CSV table of C-alpha atoms in Angstrom, one decimal:
chain,number,residue,atom,x,y,z
A,27,MET,CA,-126.7,15.0,15.2
A,28,GLN,CA,-128.0,17.1,18.0
A,29,VAL,CA,-125.5,18.9,20.1
A,30,SER,CA,-126.3,20.9,23.2
A,31,ILE,CA,-124.1,23.8,23.8
A,32,ALA,CA,-123.5,24.7,27.5
A,33,CYS,CA,-123.9,28.4,28.4
A,34,THR,CA,-120.6,29.4,29.9
A,35,GLU,CA,-119.8,32.1,32.4
A,36,GLN,CA,-117.9,33.9,29.6
A,37,ASN,CA,-121.0,34.2,27.5
A,38,LEU,CA,-122.8,36.0,30.4
A,39,ARG,CA,-120.2,38.6,31.0
A,40,SER,CA,-120.7,42.1,29.7
A,41,ARG,CA,-118.8,42.9,26.6
A,42,SER,CA,-115.2,44.2,26.9
A,43,SER,CA,-113.9,47.6,25.9
A,44,GLU,CA,-112.7,46.1,22.6
A,45,ASP,CA,-116.2,44.7,21.9
A,46,ARG,CA,-117.7,48.1,22.5
A,47,LEU,CA,-115.6,49.5,19.7
A,48,CYS,CA,-117.6,47.4,17.3
A,49,GLY,CA,-120.6,49.7,18.0
A,50,PRO,CA,-124.0,49.1,19.6
A,51,ARG,CA,-125.8,45.8,19.0
A,52,PRO,CA,-129.4,44.9,19.5
A,53,GLY,CA,-130.5,43.8,23.0
A,54,PRO,CA,-133.3,41.4,23.8
A,55,GLY,CA,-135.8,44.1,23.2
A,56,GLY,CA,-134.4,45.4,20.0
A,57,GLY,CA,-132.7,48.5,21.4
A,58,ASN,CA,-129.1,49.5,21.2
A,59,GLY,CA,-127.9,46.8,23.5
A,60,GLY,CA,-127.4,49.0,26.5
A,61,PRO,CA,-128.9,48.1,29.9
A,62,VAL,CA,-132.6,48.8,30.0
A,63,GLY,CA,-133.4,51.4,32.7
A,64,GLY,CA,-129.7,51.9,33.6
A,65,GLY,CA,-129.0,54.8,31.3
A,66,HIS,CA,-125.5,54.9,29.8
A,67,GLY,CA,-124.5,51.7,31.6
A,68,ASN,CA,-125.3,53.0,35.1
A,69,PRO,CA,-126.7,50.3,37.5
A,70,PRO,CA,-130.3,50.5,38.6
A,71,ARG,CA,-131.0,52.5,41.8
A,72,GLU,CA,-131.0,50.4,44.9
A,73,GLY,CA,-134.4,49.2,45.8
A,74,GLY,CA,-135.7,49.8,42.3
A,75,SER,CA,-138.5,47.6,41.0
A,76,GLY,CA,-140.6,47.0,38.0
A,77,PRO,CA,-139.7,45.8,34.5
A,78,LYS,CA,-136.9,48.4,34.0
A,79,ALA,CA,-135.1,47.5,37.2
A,80,ARG,CA,-135.5,43.8,36.6
A,81,ALA,CA,-134.2,44.1,33.0
A,82,ALA,CA,-131.1,45.9,34.2
A,83,LEU,CA,-130.1,42.9,36.2
A,84,VAL,CA,-130.2,40.6,33.1
A,85,PRO,CA,-126.7,40.1,31.6
A,86,ARG,CA,-126.1,41.4,28.1
A,87,PRO,CA,-126.2,38.9,25.4
A,88,PRO,CA,-122.9,37.5,24.2
A,89,ALA,CA,-121.1,38.9,21.2
A,90,PRO,CA,-122.5,38.1,17.8
A,91,ALA,CA,-121.5,34.6,16.8
A,92,GLY,CA,-119.8,35.6,13.6
A,93,SER,CA,-117.6,38.3,15.0
A,94,LEU,CA,-114.1,37.5,16.2
A,95,ARG,CA,-112.9,40.1,18.6
A,96,GLU,CA,-109.9,41.8,17.1
A,97,SER,CA,-107.3,44.2,18.5
A,98,THR,CA,-104.1,45.8,17.1
A,99,GLY,CA,-100.7,45.3,18.7
A,100,ARG,CA,-98.8,48.2,20.0
A,101,GLY,CA,-96.1,49.3,17.7
A,102,THR,CA,-96.4,46.4,15.3
A,103,GLY,CA,-99.8,46.9,13.6
A,104,MET,CA,-100.4,43.1,14.0
A,105,LYS,CA,-104.0,42.2,14.6
A,106,TYR,CA,-105.0,39.6,17.3
A,107,ARG,CA,-108.0,37.4,17.4
A,108,ASN,CA,-109.4,34.8,19.7
A,109,LEU,CA,-108.7,31.2,18.8
A,110,GLY,CA,-112.3,30.2,18.0
A,111,LYS,CA,-114.3,31.0,21.1
A,112,SER,CA,-111.5,30.1,23.5
A,113,GLY,CA,-109.7,32.9,25.4
A,114,LEU,CA,-106.4,32.4,23.6
A,115,ARG,CA,-105.3,35.4,21.6
A,116,VAL,CA,-103.3,34.7,18.4
A,117,SER,CA,-101.9,36.9,15.7
A,118,CYS,CA,-104.1,36.8,12.6
A,119,LEU,CA,-101.0,35.9,10.6
A,120,GLY,CA,-99.0,33.0,11.9
A,121,LEU,CA,-95.8,31.4,10.7
A,122,GLY,CA,-95.7,27.8,9.4
A,123,THR,CA,-92.6,25.6,9.2
A,124,TRP,CA,-93.9,23.1,6.6
A,125,VAL,CA,-91.4,22.4,3.9
A,126,THR,CA,-89.0,25.2,4.8
A,127,PHE,CA,-87.6,24.7,8.3
A,128,GLY,CA,-85.1,21.9,8.5
A,129,SER,CA,-85.1,21.2,4.7
A,130,GLN,CA,-85.6,24.0,2.1
A,131,ILE,CA,-83.9,26.9,4.0
A,132,SER,CA,-80.8,27.0,6.2
A,133,ASP,CA,-81.0,27.3,10.0
A,134,GLU,CA,-79.6,30.8,9.7
A,135,THR,CA,-82.4,31.9,7.3
A,136,ALA,CA,-85.0,30.2,9.5
A,137,GLU,CA,-83.7,32.2,12.5
A,138,ASP,CA,-83.9,35.4,10.4
A,139,VAL,CA,-87.5,34.6,9.4
A,140,LEU,CA,-88.6,33.7,12.9
A,141,THR,CA,-86.9,36.9,14.4
A,142,VAL,CA,-88.6,39.2,11.8
A,143,ALA,CA,-92.0,37.5,12.5
A,144,TYR,CA,-91.7,37.8,16.2
A,145,GLU,CA,-90.5,41.5,16.0
A,146,HIS,CA,-93.5,42.3,13.8
A,147,GLY,CA,-96.0,40.9,16.2
A,148,VAL,CA,-96.5,37.3,15.0
A,149,ASN,CA,-97.0,35.1,18.0
A,150,LEU,CA,-98.2,31.8,16.4
A,151,PHE,CA,-95.6,29.3,15.2
A,152,ASP,CA,-96.9,26.1,13.7
A,153,THR,CA,-95.0,22.8,13.1
A,154,ALA,CA,-95.6,19.1,13.1
A,155,GLU,CA,-93.8,15.9,14.1
A,156,VAL,CA,-93.8,14.8,10.4
A,157,TYR,CA,-92.2,18.0,9.0
A,158,ALA,CA,-88.8,17.2,7.6
A,159,ALA,CA,-88.9,14.0,9.7
A,160,GLY,CA,-88.7,16.0,12.9
A,161,LYS,CA,-86.1,18.4,11.8
A,162,ALA,CA,-88.5,21.3,11.6
A,163,GLU,CA,-89.4,20.9,15.3
A,164,ARG,CA,-85.7,20.6,16.2
A,165,THR,CA,-84.8,23.8,14.2
A,166,LEU,CA,-87.7,25.7,15.7
A,167,GLY,CA,-86.7,24.6,19.2
A,168,ASN,CA,-83.1,25.5,18.8
A,169,ILE,CA,-84.0,29.0,17.6
A,170,LEU,CA,-86.5,29.6,20.5
A,171,LYS,CA,-83.9,28.5,23.0
A,172,SER,CA,-81.2,30.8,21.6
A,173,LYS,CA,-83.6,33.8,21.5
A,174,GLY,CA,-84.6,33.5,25.1
A,175,TRP,CA,-88.0,35.0,24.4
A,176,ARG,CA,-90.6,34.8,27.2
A,177,ARG,CA,-92.5,31.5,26.8
A,178,SER,CA,-95.7,33.3,27.7
A,179,SER,CA,-95.2,35.7,24.7
A,180,TYR,CA,-95.7,33.1,21.9
A,181,VAL,CA,-97.9,30.2,20.9
A,182,ILE,CA,-96.5,26.9,19.6
A,183,THR,CA,-98.6,24.4,17.8
A,184,THR,CA,-97.7,21.0,16.6
A,185,LYS,CA,-99.5,18.1,14.9
A,186,ILE,CA,-99.5,14.4,15.6
A,187,PHE,CA,-100.1,11.6,13.1
A,188,GLY,CA,-97.1,10.2,11.2
A,189,GLY,CA,-94.1,10.3,13.4
A,190,GLY,CA,-92.2,7.2,12.4
A,191,GLN,CA,-92.1,4.0,10.3
A,192,ALA,CA,-93.3,1.6,12.9
A,193,GLU,CA,-97.0,0.8,13.0
A,194,THR,CA,-97.3,2.2,16.5
A,195,GLU,CA,-95.6,5.5,15.5
A,196,ARG,CA,-98.4,6.5,13.2
A,197,GLY,CA,-102.1,7.4,13.6
A,198,LEU,CA,-104.1,8.7,16.5
A,199,SER,CA,-104.0,5.9,19.0
A,200,ARG,CA,-103.7,6.9,22.7
A,201,LYS,CA,-100.2,5.5,22.6
A,202,HIS,CA,-99.0,7.5,19.7
A,203,ILE,CA,-100.8,10.8,20.8
A,204,ILE,CA,-99.0,10.6,24.1
A,205,GLU,CA,-95.6,9.3,22.9
A,206,GLY,CA,-95.7,11.4,19.8
A,207,LEU,CA,-96.3,14.6,21.7
A,208,GLN,CA,-93.6,13.7,24.2
A,209,GLY,CA,-91.2,13.3,21.2
A,210,SER,CA,-92.2,16.7,19.8
A,211,LEU,CA,-91.6,18.4,23.2
A,212,GLU,CA,-88.1,16.9,23.3
A,213,ARG,CA,-87.3,18.2,19.9
A,214,LEU,CA,-88.8,21.6,20.6
A,215,GLN,CA,-87.1,21.7,24.0
A,216,LEU,CA,-90.3,22.8,25.6
A,217,GLY,CA,-92.3,21.7,28.6
A,218,TYR,CA,-95.6,22.0,26.7
A,219,VAL,CA,-97.1,23.1,23.5
A,220,ASP,CA,-100.0,25.6,23.4
A,221,ILE,CA,-102.1,23.5,20.9
A,222,VAL,CA,-101.7,19.9,19.7
A,223,PHE,CA,-103.5,19.1,16.5
A,224,ALA,CA,-104.8,15.6,15.5
A,225,ASN,CA,-103.5,15.7,12.0
A,226,ARG,CA,-105.9,13.9,9.7
A,227,SER,CA,-108.7,11.7,11.0
A,228,ASP,CA,-107.7,8.1,11.8
A,229,PRO,CA,-110.3,5.3,10.9
A,230,ASN,CA,-108.3,2.9,13.0
A,231,SER,CA,-108.7,4.8,16.2
A,232,PRO,CA,-112.1,5.2,18.0
A,233,MET,CA,-113.2,8.8,18.4
A,234,GLU,CA,-113.6,8.3,22.2
A,235,GLU,CA,-110.0,7.1,22.4
A,236,ILE,CA,-108.8,10.2,20.6
A,237,VAL,CA,-110.8,12.6,22.7
A,238,ARG,CA,-109.8,10.9,25.9
A,239,ALA,CA,-106.1,10.9,24.9
A,240,MET,CA,-106.2,14.6,24.1
A,241,THR,CA,-107.9,15.3,27.3
A,242,TYR,CA,-105.2,13.4,29.1
A,243,VAL,CA,-102.3,15.3,27.6
A,244,ILE,CA,-104.0,18.6,28.5
A,245,ASN,CA,-104.6,17.4,32.1
A,246,GLN,CA,-101.0,16.4,32.3
A,247,GLY,CA,-99.8,19.8,31.2
A,248,LEU,CA,-98.3,18.6,27.9
A,249,ALA,CA,-100.6,20.9,25.9
A,250,LEU,CA,-103.0,23.7,26.7
A,251,TYR,CA,-105.6,23.1,23.9
A,252,TRP,CA,-106.2,20.6,21.2
A,253,GLY,CA,-107.6,20.9,17.7
A,254,THR,CA,-108.1,19.0,14.5
A,255,SER,CA,-106.4,19.2,11.2
A,256,ARG,CA,-108.0,18.3,7.9
A,257,TRP,CA,-111.0,16.7,9.6
A,258,GLY,CA,-114.5,16.7,8.1
A,259,ALA,CA,-117.2,18.7,9.7
A,260,ALA,CA,-119.1,15.5,10.8
A,261,GLU,CA,-115.9,14.2,12.5
A,262,ILE,CA,-115.4,17.4,14.4
A,263,MET,CA,-119.0,17.4,15.5
A,264,GLU,CA,-118.6,13.8,16.7
A,265,ALA,CA,-115.5,14.7,18.7
A,266,TYR,CA,-117.3,17.7,20.3
A,267,SER,CA,-120.4,15.5,21.1
A,268,MET,CA,-118.1,12.8,22.6
A,269,ALA,CA,-116.4,15.4,24.8
A,270,ARG,CA,-119.7,16.7,26.1
A,271,GLN,CA,-121.1,13.2,26.7
A,272,PHE,CA,-118.2,12.1,28.8
A,273,ASN,CA,-117.2,15.4,30.3
A,274,LEU,CA,-114.0,15.6,28.3
A,275,ILE,CA,-112.2,18.5,26.6
A,276,PRO,CA,-113.5,19.4,23.1
A,277,PRO,CA,-111.3,20.7,20.2
A,278,VAL,CA,-111.1,24.5,19.9
A,279,CYS,CA,-110.1,24.8,16.2
A,280,GLU,CA,-109.6,23.1,12.9
A,281,GLN,CA,-106.6,23.6,10.6
A,282,ALA,CA,-107.7,23.6,7.0
A,283,GLU,CA,-106.5,24.5,3.5
A,284,HIS,CA,-108.2,27.7,2.4
A,285,HIS,CA,-107.4,30.0,-0.5
A,286,LEU,CA,-109.0,31.6,-3.5
A,287,PHE,CA,-109.3,28.2,-5.3
A,288,GLN,CA,-110.2,26.1,-2.2
A,289,ARG,CA,-113.3,27.7,-0.8
A,290,GLU,CA,-116.1,25.3,0.1
A,291,LYS,CA,-114.8,24.1,3.5
A,292,GLY,CA,-113.6,27.5,4.6
A,293,GLU,CA,-116.8,29.3,3.6
A,294,MET,CA,-119.5,26.7,4.2
A,295,GLN,CA,-118.4,24.2,6.8
A,296,LEU,CA,-116.1,26.1,9.2
A,297,PRO,CA,-118.3,29.1,9.8
A,298,GLU,CA,-121.2,26.8,10.7
A,299,LEU,CA,-119.0,24.9,13.2
A,300,TYR,CA,-117.9,28.3,14.7
A,301,HIS,CA,-121.5,29.3,15.1
A,302,LYS,CA,-122.7,26.0,16.5
A,303,ILE,CA,-119.9,24.8,18.8
A,304,GLY,CA,-117.3,27.6,18.9
A,305,VAL,CA,-114.6,25.8,16.8
A,306,GLY,CA,-112.4,28.4,15.1
A,307,SER,CA,-110.2,27.9,12.2
A,308,VAL,CA,-106.5,28.3,11.5
A,309,THR,CA,-106.0,28.1,7.7
A,310,TRP,CA,-102.9,27.3,5.7
A,311,SER,CA,-101.6,27.6,2.1
A,312,PRO,CA,-103.2,31.0,1.4
A,313,LEU,CA,-101.2,31.1,-1.8
A,314,ALA,CA,-102.1,27.6,-2.8
A,315,CYS,CA,-98.5,26.4,-2.3
A,316,GLY,CA,-97.3,29.4,-4.4
A,317,LEU,CA,-99.7,29.0,-7.3
A,318,ILE,CA,-101.3,32.3,-6.4
A,319,THR,CA,-98.4,34.4,-7.7
A,320,SER,CA,-97.3,35.2,-11.1
A,321,LYS,CA,-94.0,33.4,-10.8
A,322,TYR,CA,-95.1,30.1,-12.3
A,323,GLU,CA,-96.5,31.1,-15.7
A,324,GLY,CA,-97.0,27.6,-16.8
A,325,ARG,CA,-93.6,26.3,-15.7
A,326,VAL,CA,-92.0,25.2,-12.4
A,327,PRO,CA,-88.9,27.2,-11.3
A,328,GLU,CA,-86.0,25.2,-9.9
A,329,THR,CA,-86.2,26.9,-6.5
A,330,CYS,CA,-89.9,26.5,-5.8
A,331,ARG,CA,-91.4,23.9,-3.4
A,332,ALA,CA,-93.0,22.0,-6.3
A,333,THR,CA,-89.5,20.7,-7.1
A,334,ILE,CA,-88.9,19.2,-3.6
A,335,LYS,CA,-88.8,15.5,-3.3
A,336,GLY,CA,-92.2,14.2,-2.3
A,337,TYR,CA,-94.2,17.0,-3.8
A,338,GLN,CA,-94.6,15.7,-7.4
A,339,TRP,CA,-98.3,16.2,-6.9
A,340,LEU,CA,-97.8,19.9,-6.7
A,341,LYS,CA,-95.5,19.9,-9.8
A,342,ASP,CA,-98.2,17.9,-11.7
A,343,LYS,CA,-100.8,20.4,-10.5
A,344,VAL,CA,-98.9,23.4,-11.9
A,345,GLN,CA,-98.1,21.8,-15.2
A,346,SER,CA,-101.5,20.3,-15.9
A,347,GLU,CA,-104.0,21.9,-18.2
A,348,GLY,CA,-106.3,22.6,-15.3
A,349,GLY,CA,-103.5,24.1,-13.4
A,350,LYS,CA,-102.6,26.4,-16.2
A,351,LYS,CA,-106.2,27.5,-17.0
A,352,GLN,CA,-107.6,27.8,-13.5
A,353,PRO,CA,-105.2,29.3,-10.9
A,354,GLN,CA,-102.8,31.0,-13.3
A,355,ALA,CA,-105.3,32.5,-15.6
A,356,LYS,CA,-107.4,33.8,-12.7
A,357,VAL,CA,-104.3,35.2,-11.0
A,358,MET,CA,-103.6,37.3,-14.1
A,359,ASP,CA,-107.2,38.5,-13.9
A,360,LEU,CA,-106.6,39.7,-10.4
A,361,LEU,CA,-103.5,41.7,-11.3
A,362,PRO,CA,-105.4,44.9,-12.2
A,363,MET,CA,-107.3,44.9,-9.0
A,364,ALA,CA,-104.1,44.4,-7.0
A,365,HIS,CA,-102.5,47.3,-8.8
A,366,GLN,CA,-105.5,49.4,-8.0
A,367,LEU,CA,-105.2,48.6,-4.3
A,368,GLY,CA,-101.5,49.2,-4.4
A,369,CYS,CA,-100.5,45.7,-3.5
A,370,THR,CA,-99.3,42.4,-4.9
A,371,VAL,CA,-101.5,39.5,-5.8
A,372,ALA,CA,-100.0,37.6,-2.9
A,373,GLN,CA,-101.0,40.3,-0.5
A,374,LEU,CA,-104.5,40.5,-1.9
A,375,ALA,CA,-104.9,36.7,-1.6
A,376,ILE,CA,-103.8,36.6,2.0
A,377,ALA,CA,-106.0,39.6,2.9
A,378,TRP,CA,-108.9,37.8,1.3
A,379,CYS,CA,-108.3,34.8,3.5
A,380,LEU,CA,-108.2,37.0,6.6
A,381,ARG,CA,-111.6,38.5,6.0
A,382,SER,CA,-113.2,35.0,6.0
A,383,GLU,CA,-115.7,34.4,8.8
A,384,GLY,CA,-114.4,32.5,11.8
A,385,VAL,CA,-110.8,32.5,10.7
A,386,SER,CA,-108.5,33.1,13.8
A,387,SER,CA,-105.2,33.0,12.0
A,388,VAL,CA,-103.7,32.4,8.5
A,389,LEU,CA,-100.4,30.5,8.4
A,390,LEU,CA,-97.7,31.9,6.1
A,391,GLY,CA,-95.0,29.7,4.6
A,392,VAL,CA,-92.0,31.7,3.5
A,393,SER,CA,-88.4,31.0,2.5
A,394,SER,CA,-86.9,34.4,3.4
A,395,ALA,CA,-87.3,37.4,5.7
A,396,ALA,CA,-88.0,39.6,2.7
A,397,GLN,CA,-90.8,37.4,1.5
A,398,LEU,CA,-92.3,37.4,5.0
A,399,LEU,CA,-92.2,41.2,5.1
A,400,GLU,CA,-94.1,41.3,1.8
A,401,HIS,CA,-96.8,38.9,3.1
A,402,LEU,CA,-97.2,40.8,6.3
A,403,GLY,CA,-98.2,43.8,4.1
A,404,ALA,CA,-101.5,42.0,3.6
A,405,LEU,CA,-102.6,43.6,6.9
A,406,GLN,CA,-102.8,47.0,5.2
A,407,VAL,CA,-104.8,45.5,2.3
A,408,LEU,CA,-107.4,44.0,4.7
A,409,SER,CA,-108.9,47.3,5.5
A,410,GLN,CA,-109.4,48.0,1.8
A,411,LEU,CA,-111.4,44.9,1.1
A,412,THR,CA,-114.9,46.4,1.0
A,413,PRO,CA,-117.9,44.3,0.2
A,414,GLN,CA,-117.9,45.7,-3.3
A,415,THR,CA,-114.2,44.7,-3.7
A,416,VAL,CA,-115.0,41.2,-2.5
A,417,MET,CA,-117.9,41.0,-4.9
A,418,GLU,CA,-115.6,41.9,-7.8
A,419,ILE,CA,-113.2,39.2,-6.7
A,420,ASP,CA,-116.0,36.7,-6.6
A,421,GLY,CA,-117.0,37.7,-10.1
A,422,LEU,CA,-113.5,37.3,-11.5
A,423,LEU,CA,-113.1,33.9,-9.8
A,424,GLY,CA,-116.5,32.5,-10.6
A,425,ASN,CA,-116.2,29.8,-7.9
A,426,LYS,CA,-118.1,31.2,-4.9
A,427,PRO,CA,-119.8,28.3,-3.0
A,428,PRO,CA,-123.6,28.5,-3.2
A,429,SER,CA,-125.2,30.0,-0.1
A,430,LYS,CA,-127.3,27.7,2.0
A,431,LYS,CA,-129.8,30.5,2.5
């Protein structure tokens, strides 16, 4: 499928001060990226002519496609990245409400978790209409209302797909996208969400209908951006192409499972989408639903999420022979490296996800404020993941996807 990418005004701007911190980059002529003939960024002299003067008027090339501009928050140490190639800045660690909010933990604990996250610079909070049958959104909305934080200081995302039992309350029809999002906003007690995700592709809904419905909710002010969740690369490309063909709004990111034992999509497909069409990625389950810790050891504790009703598949995965030999054995192999870096295996696994190309944010799922604080420690581990360390991890895991090159 051929996709033409429009050259935006943003791509023609000179790099920001943050981008300059990344060091010089080659310009069109192979130099250090500075303006030819301008000297240290000075503009050409008025009335100048010739190749040097003309070259100085040519805008600098955009930032390298594989680099997400990153900055560090004041006082918190949290790092912020662009959501794909949009202008939205999100914390590289976000907080998910799957399983926990409205079901596994109390509302008081949920408030503690959200408060600690916000105070430590987390600005991305993810939920969905289907989480705890809408209770997760309601809990999140109640907490946000009680806190009184500035709406402009955080990012709320929700997902649309399975909101009810009726046939019209599921899927990605125009009717359900609009009505489902309106229901989410009522539960969240918000006027809009920052990002609405189409959760799972829907073979019953034409792609044009989905893209038009998402464009509509954005134009109506119900959402600011839209993205996909658990879509295939071909489906995302189709949505992008459809948006360009009919002058509609394309998706800005994909939500995907990505961890040490789920690598192909996160390392092969998503970076390619980022390079080609600017679609970033928000990844979830960095600990493989808790499998990437040493707490299981071949059994399922009574308090873990694998024992929750509806998650028998996770329990089976833990107790299966493959589950015992693959994740758990490899986790034990990673322990010496984690000790060498002065961190836990969980922190190492989260930091490993953060260094993946094109990843804007990694969603954390926690059941206590203490657990969240431990996971936030992955930010300190990230700077220690040198290419050599990553190669050692790949060697221990033995599951690195083959490079297309």
